[in-house]
mmCIF file of C-alpha atoms in Angstrom:
data_model
loop_
_atom_site.group_PDB
_atom_site.id
_atom_site.type_symbol
_atom_site.label_atom_id
_atom_site.label_comp_id
_atom_site.label_asym_id
_atom_site.label_seq_id
_atom_site.Cartn_x
_atom_site.Cartn_y
_atom_site.Cartn_z
ATOM 1 C CA UNK A 1 -37.238 -13.179 -50.882
ATOM 2 C CA UNK A 2 -34.041 -15.013 -51.362
ATOM 3 C CA UNK A 3 -32.689 -17.165 -47.846
ATOM 4 C CA UNK A 4 -29.000 -17.670 -48.092
ATOM 5 C CA UNK A 5 -27.652 -20.585 -45.836
ATOM 6 C CA UNK A 6 -23.751 -20.884 -44.851
ATOM 7 C CA UNK A 7 -22.230 -23.393 -42.820
ATOM 8 C CA UNK A 8 -19.699 -23.724 -41.038
ATOM 9 C CA UNK A 9 -19.335 -20.097 -39.376
ATOM 10 C CA UNK A 10 -16.035 -21.109 -38.582
ATOM 11 C CA UNK A 11 -13.451 -23.021 -39.918
ATOM 12 C CA UNK A 12 -10.312 -23.841 -38.728
ATOM 13 C CA UNK A 13 -7.570 -26.335 -41.051
ATOM 14 C CA UNK A 14 -3.774 -26.986 -41.542
ATOM 15 C CA UNK A 15 -1.855 -24.654 -43.647
ATOM 16 C CA UNK A 16 -1.138 -27.153 -46.808
ATOM 17 C CA UNK A 17 -4.737 -28.826 -46.754
ATOM 18 C CA UNK A 18 -7.945 -28.293 -48.177
ATOM 19 C CA UNK A 19 -10.735 -25.845 -47.048
ATOM 20 C CA UNK A 20 -14.731 -26.121 -47.742
ATOM 21 C CA UNK A 21 -17.497 -23.645 -47.813
ATOM 22 C CA UNK A 22 -21.064 -24.535 -48.525
ATOM 23 C CA UNK A 23 -23.716 -22.679 -48.815
ATOM 24 C CA UNK A 24 -27.821 -23.782 -50.263
ATOM 25 C CA UNK A 25 -30.355 -20.912 -51.635
ATOM 26 C CA UNK A 26 -33.893 -21.101 -51.438
ATOM 27 C CA UNK A 27 -35.027 -19.204 -54.558
ATOM 28 C CA UNK A 28 -34.607 -22.028 -57.524
ATOM 29 C CA UNK A 29 -34.924 -18.717 -59.811
ATOM 30 C CA UNK A 30 -31.650 -17.519 -58.670
ATOM 31 C CA UNK A 31 -29.363 -17.883 -61.410
ATOM 32 C CA UNK A 32 -25.526 -15.885 -60.509
ATOM 33 C CA UNK A 33 -23.473 -16.981 -57.445
ATOM 34 C CA UNK A 34 -20.772 -14.841 -56.488
ATOM 35 C CA UNK A 35 -17.960 -15.357 -53.257
ATOM 36 C CA UNK A 36 -16.520 -12.568 -51.738
ATOM 37 C CA UNK A 37 -13.732 -12.772 -49.290
ATOM 38 C CA UNK A 38 -13.323 -10.028 -46.638
ATOM 39 C CA UNK A 39 -9.999 -9.303 -44.447
ATOM 40 C CA UNK A 40 -10.459 -7.551 -41.206
ATOM 41 C CA UNK A 41 -11.029 -4.146 -41.994
ATOM 42 C CA UNK A 42 -11.296 -4.146 -45.201
ATOM 43 C CA UNK A 43 -14.095 -4.473 -47.767
ATOM 44 C CA UNK A 44 -15.156 -7.002 -49.371
ATOM 45 C CA UNK A 45 -13.567 -8.761 -52.538
ATOM 46 C CA UNK A 46 -15.119 -10.658 -55.530
ATOM 47 C CA UNK A 47 -12.769 -13.930 -55.319
ATOM 48 C CA UNK A 48 -14.760 -16.450 -58.172
ATOM 49 C CA UNK A 49 -18.540 -16.497 -59.420
ATOM 50 C CA UNK A 50 -20.092 -18.598 -61.031
ATOM 51 C CA UNK A 51 -23.292 -18.666 -63.415
ATOM 52 C CA UNK A 52 -26.350 -21.343 -63.640
ATOM 53 C CA UNK A 53 -25.556 -22.090 -66.579
ATOM 54 C CA UNK A 54 -21.810 -23.458 -65.658
ATOM 55 C CA UNK A 55 -21.401 -26.474 -62.879
ATOM 56 C CA UNK A 56 -18.036 -25.889 -61.920
ATOM 57 C CA UNK A 57 -15.467 -23.044 -62.078
ATOM 58 C CA UNK A 58 -11.212 -22.950 -61.037
ATOM 59 C CA UNK A 59 -9.437 -20.127 -60.731
ATOM 60 C CA UNK A 60 -5.660 -21.526 -59.314
ATOM 61 C CA UNK A 61 -6.372 -22.972 -55.959
ATOM 62 C CA UNK A 62 -10.141 -21.625 -55.653
ATOM 63 C CA UNK A 63 -13.159 -23.285 -57.340
ATOM 64 C CA UNK A 64 -16.772 -22.974 -56.929
ATOM 65 C CA UNK A 65 -18.874 -25.742 -58.000
ATOM 66 C CA UNK A 66 -22.692 -25.618 -58.345
ATOM 67 C CA UNK A 67 -25.822 -28.000 -57.459
ATOM 68 C CA UNK A 68 -28.909 -26.373 -59.058
ATOM 69 C CA UNK A 69 -31.320 -29.477 -58.633
ATOM 70 C CA UNK A 70 -30.473 -29.659 -54.925
ATOM 71 C CA UNK A 71 -29.899 -25.654 -54.395
ATOM 72 C CA UNK A 72 -26.930 -25.504 -52.786
ATOM 73 C CA UNK A 73 -22.639 -24.303 -54.068
ATOM 74 C CA UNK A 74 -19.780 -24.585 -52.569
ATOM 75 C CA UNK A 75 -16.092 -22.989 -52.150
ATOM 76 C CA UNK A 76 -12.803 -25.687 -52.396
ATOM 77 C CA UNK A 77 -9.491 -24.378 -51.830
ATOM 78 C CA UNK A 78 -7.132 -26.058 -52.006
ATOM 79 C CA UNK A 79 -2.753 -25.912 -50.212
ATOM 80 C CA UNK A 80 -3.975 -23.469 -48.531
ATOM 81 C CA UNK A 81 -1.507 -20.569 -46.897
ATOM 82 C CA UNK A 82 -1.593 -17.875 -44.577
ATOM 83 C CA UNK A 83 -2.777 -15.188 -46.411
ATOM 84 C CA UNK A 84 -6.467 -17.281 -47.078
ATOM 85 C CA UNK A 85 -7.310 -16.513 -42.764
ATOM 86 C CA UNK A 86 -10.412 -14.192 -43.674
ATOM 87 C CA UNK A 87 -13.922 -14.037 -43.805
ATOM 88 C CA UNK A 88 -16.074 -15.485 -46.205
ATOM 89 C CA UNK A 89 -19.373 -14.773 -47.925
ATOM 90 C CA UNK A 90 -21.518 -16.407 -50.256
ATOM 91 C CA UNK A 91 -24.285 -14.720 -51.941
ATOM 92 C CA UNK A 92 -27.140 -15.316 -54.813
ATOM 93 C CA UNK A 93 -28.958 -13.570 -56.947
ATOM 94 C CA UNK A 94 -32.438 -14.244 -58.806
ATOM 95 C CA UNK A 95 -31.395 -11.536 -61.695
ATOM 96 C CA UNK A 96 -27.650 -11.369 -62.017
ATOM 97 C CA UNK A 97 -26.768 -9.249 -59.669
ATOM 98 C CA UNK A 98 -27.586 -6.267 -61.990
ATOM 99 C CA UNK A 99 -31.015 -5.712 -61.353
ATOM 100 C CA UNK A 100 -31.576 -6.043 -57.450
ATOM 101 C CA UNK A 101 -28.472 -7.141 -55.460
ATOM 102 C CA UNK A 102 -27.288 -9.647 -53.875
ATOM 103 C CA UNK A 103 -28.580 -11.859 -50.786
ATOM 104 C CA UNK A 104 -25.399 -12.636 -48.476
ATOM 105 C CA UNK A 105 -24.904 -16.054 -46.109
ATOM 106 C CA UNK A 106 -23.731 -14.426 -43.139
ATOM 107 C CA UNK A 107 -20.103 -15.502 -42.978
ATOM 108 C CA UNK A 108 -17.169 -17.953 -42.508
ATOM 109 C CA UNK A 109 -14.061 -17.221 -40.243
ATOM 110 C CA UNK A 110 -11.374 -19.693 -42.399
ATOM 111 C CA UNK A 111 -8.319 -19.859 -39.976
ATOM 112 C CA UNK A 112 -5.171 -21.644 -41.435
ATOM 113 C CA UNK A 113 -3.291 -22.669 -39.212
ATOM 114 C CA UNK A 114 0.513 -22.927 -39.029
ATOM 115 C CA UNK B 1 -10.036 -0.365 -55.797
ATOM 116 C CA UNK B 2 -9.789 3.450 -56.334
ATOM 117 C CA UNK B 3 -12.265 3.815 -59.053
ATOM 118 C CA UNK B 4 -15.296 3.462 -55.986
ATOM 119 C CA UNK B 5 -15.137 5.996 -53.006
ATOM 120 C CA UNK B 6 -16.858 6.239 -49.724
ATOM 121 C CA UNK B 7 -17.399 9.233 -47.683
ATOM 122 C CA UNK B 8 -17.075 9.991 -45.132
ATOM 123 C CA UNK B 9 -15.296 7.415 -43.843
ATOM 124 C CA UNK B 10 -15.653 7.672 -40.326
ATOM 125 C CA UNK B 11 -18.832 9.509 -37.950
ATOM 126 C CA UNK B 12 -20.078 9.797 -34.896
ATOM 127 C CA UNK B 13 -23.189 11.315 -33.883
ATOM 128 C CA UNK B 14 -26.234 11.713 -31.951
ATOM 129 C CA UNK B 15 -29.784 9.958 -31.939
ATOM 130 C CA UNK B 16 -32.382 11.857 -34.339
ATOM 131 C CA UNK B 17 -29.394 13.831 -36.200
ATOM 132 C CA UNK B 18 -29.573 13.404 -39.932
ATOM 133 C CA UNK B 19 -26.970 11.471 -41.802
ATOM 134 C CA UNK B 20 -25.916 11.579 -45.244
ATOM 135 C CA UNK B 21 -23.354 9.009 -46.828
ATOM 136 C CA UNK B 22 -22.099 9.150 -49.955
ATOM 137 C CA UNK B 23 -20.809 6.998 -52.402
ATOM 138 C CA UNK B 24 -18.722 7.900 -56.007
ATOM 139 C CA UNK B 25 -17.598 5.977 -58.447
ATOM 140 C CA UNK B 26 -15.505 6.414 -62.048
ATOM 141 C CA UNK B 27 -15.900 3.245 -63.230
ATOM 142 C CA UNK B 28 -19.755 4.031 -65.658
ATOM 143 C CA UNK B 29 -20.897 1.294 -63.937
ATOM 144 C CA UNK B 30 -25.108 2.059 -64.237
ATOM 145 C CA UNK B 31 -26.495 -0.564 -61.130
ATOM 146 C CA UNK B 32 -25.390 1.203 -57.354
ATOM 147 C CA UNK B 33 -26.251 -0.782 -53.846
ATOM 148 C CA UNK B 34 -25.892 -0.247 -50.859
ATOM 149 C CA UNK B 35 -25.730 -2.927 -47.802
ATOM 150 C CA UNK B 36 -25.104 -2.597 -44.197
ATOM 151 C CA UNK B 37 -22.948 -5.353 -42.098
ATOM 152 C CA UNK B 38 -23.374 -6.057 -38.674
ATOM 153 C CA UNK B 39 -21.850 -8.957 -36.815
ATOM 154 C CA UNK B 40 -23.978 -12.099 -37.087
ATOM 155 C CA UNK B 41 -25.767 -10.534 -39.904
ATOM 156 C CA UNK B 42 -23.817 -10.843 -43.062
ATOM 157 C CA UNK B 43 -24.493 -7.552 -46.040
ATOM 158 C CA UNK B 44 -27.973 -6.481 -46.077
ATOM 159 C CA UNK B 45 -28.657 -5.111 -49.196
ATOM 160 C CA UNK B 46 -30.367 -1.338 -47.762
ATOM 161 C CA UNK B 47 -31.717 0.233 -51.223
ATOM 162 C CA UNK B 48 -29.794 0.027 -55.036
ATOM 163 C CA UNK B 49 -30.733 1.971 -58.094
ATOM 164 C CA UNK B 50 -30.675 0.851 -61.315
ATOM 165 C CA UNK B 51 -29.875 4.353 -63.138
ATOM 166 C CA UNK B 52 -29.854 7.728 -62.197
ATOM 167 C CA UNK B 53 -33.387 9.034 -60.516
ATOM 168 C CA UNK B 54 -34.147 5.089 -60.576
ATOM 169 C CA UNK B 55 -33.687 3.358 -57.419
ATOM 170 C CA UNK B 56 -35.815 0.833 -55.749
ATOM 171 C CA UNK B 57 -35.899 -1.103 -52.222
ATOM 172 C CA UNK B 58 -33.687 -4.038 -50.409
ATOM 173 C CA UNK B 59 -34.264 -6.128 -47.519
ATOM 174 C CA UNK B 60 -33.661 -3.747 -44.504
ATOM 175 C CA UNK B 61 -34.957 -0.128 -46.377
ATOM 176 C CA UNK B 62 -36.845 1.104 -42.805
ATOM 177 C CA UNK B 63 -35.238 4.491 -41.768
ATOM 178 C CA UNK B 64 -32.926 5.213 -45.158
ATOM 179 C CA UNK B 65 -33.610 7.258 -48.206
ATOM 180 C CA UNK B 66 -31.522 7.364 -51.723
ATOM 181 C CA UNK B 67 -30.768 9.622 -54.066
ATOM 182 C CA UNK B 68 -29.102 9.360 -57.406
ATOM 183 C CA UNK B 69 -28.991 12.222 -59.732
ATOM 184 C CA UNK B 70 -25.777 11.587 -61.497
ATOM 185 C CA UNK B 71 -24.685 8.525 -62.982
ATOM 186 C CA UNK B 72 -20.998 8.833 -60.630
ATOM 187 C CA UNK B 73 -23.081 9.473 -57.428
ATOM 188 C CA UNK B 74 -25.307 7.391 -54.802
ATOM 189 C CA UNK B 75 -26.526 9.017 -51.926
ATOM 190 C CA UNK B 76 -27.563 6.948 -48.707
ATOM 191 C CA UNK B 77 -29.572 9.260 -46.062
ATOM 192 C CA UNK B 78 -30.600 8.299 -42.918
ATOM 193 C CA UNK B 79 -33.394 10.650 -41.810
ATOM 194 C CA UNK B 80 -33.541 10.356 -38.499
ATOM 195 C CA UNK B 81 -30.490 8.243 -37.291
ATOM 196 C CA UNK B 82 -31.167 5.415 -34.223
ATOM 197 C CA UNK B 83 -28.837 3.346 -32.440
ATOM 198 C CA UNK B 84 -29.712 -0.046 -34.555
ATOM 199 C CA UNK B 85 -28.081 2.364 -37.314
ATOM 200 C CA UNK B 86 -25.204 1.774 -36.081
ATOM 201 C CA UNK B 87 -23.111 -0.494 -38.580
ATOM 202 C CA UNK B 88 -20.674 -0.485 -41.332
ATOM 203 C CA UNK B 89 -21.875 0.508 -44.558
ATOM 204 C CA UNK B 90 -20.951 -0.423 -47.833
ATOM 205 C CA UNK B 91 -21.838 0.769 -51.289
ATOM 206 C CA UNK B 92 -21.080 -1.405 -54.096
ATOM 207 C CA UNK B 93 -21.309 -0.252 -58.158
ATOM 208 C CA UNK B 94 -21.310 -3.178 -60.507
ATOM 209 C CA UNK B 95 -22.847 -4.173 -64.321
ATOM 210 C CA UNK B 96 -25.328 -7.242 -65.357
ATOM 211 C CA UNK B 97 -23.160 -9.674 -62.707
ATOM 212 C CA UNK B 98 -20.606 -8.712 -61.220
ATOM 213 C CA UNK B 99 -20.763 -6.469 -57.706
ATOM 214 C CA UNK B 100 -17.695 -4.448 -56.697
ATOM 215 C CA UNK B 101 -17.724 -2.347 -52.713
ATOM 216 C CA UNK B 102 -16.227 0.709 -51.612
ATOM 217 C CA UNK B 103 -13.667 0.743 -48.426
ATOM 218 C CA UNK B 104 -16.507 0.864 -46.018
ATOM 219 C CA UNK B 105 -17.817 3.952 -43.701
ATOM 220 C CA UNK B 106 -18.411 3.072 -40.608
ATOM 221 C CA UNK B 107 -21.230 5.004 -38.225
ATOM 222 C CA UNK B 108 -21.853 5.045 -34.949
ATOM 223 C CA UNK B 109 -24.815 6.932 -34.132
ATOM 224 C CA UNK B 110 -24.797 7.472 -29.781
#
């Protein structure tokens, strides 16, 4: 089955700087890659996603890039703010998430230093 | 967020007892999922459903069963709870691509 590796496990950045979280996946058939943000004690929230026919997608301060050849995708957060502090999860799916669920990375704890 | 609810939100039970967790959605989503979240493991898929009465196993299905008799409800049953099933359980629902999570149920098996 699919395997998703996520790095780093913890990332500390100064407020205003950029943060990058990277994930690799094993199954070349995967075609849907969402990112979730989870604050302490809360549910995971979908923040951005990308499909395999797209190389990059942006939404205000966040962006995701996908390299299908290398089987990796990344989350970029610019101009980080204190409210960006959370655990971020990447995920991958072969069928677009609809039919057989998502395989998640183990998460990155993002800490924004004031 | 209000479209997906889980009950109970917290439960403490003893080893060997059966436990049923309920997920209810008002989004009319076709697909529903159960995940468990444990420190160091992220989120792992237990079972999923692609329609009423249509379910299948995920990555960590041993010791769990599910049922879906209506579009809006997806039940997860631990037939005989074990301490290794102490976890936070999240239900999710979705359409073709996006998945949205419920608030979670914290289950402790003593």
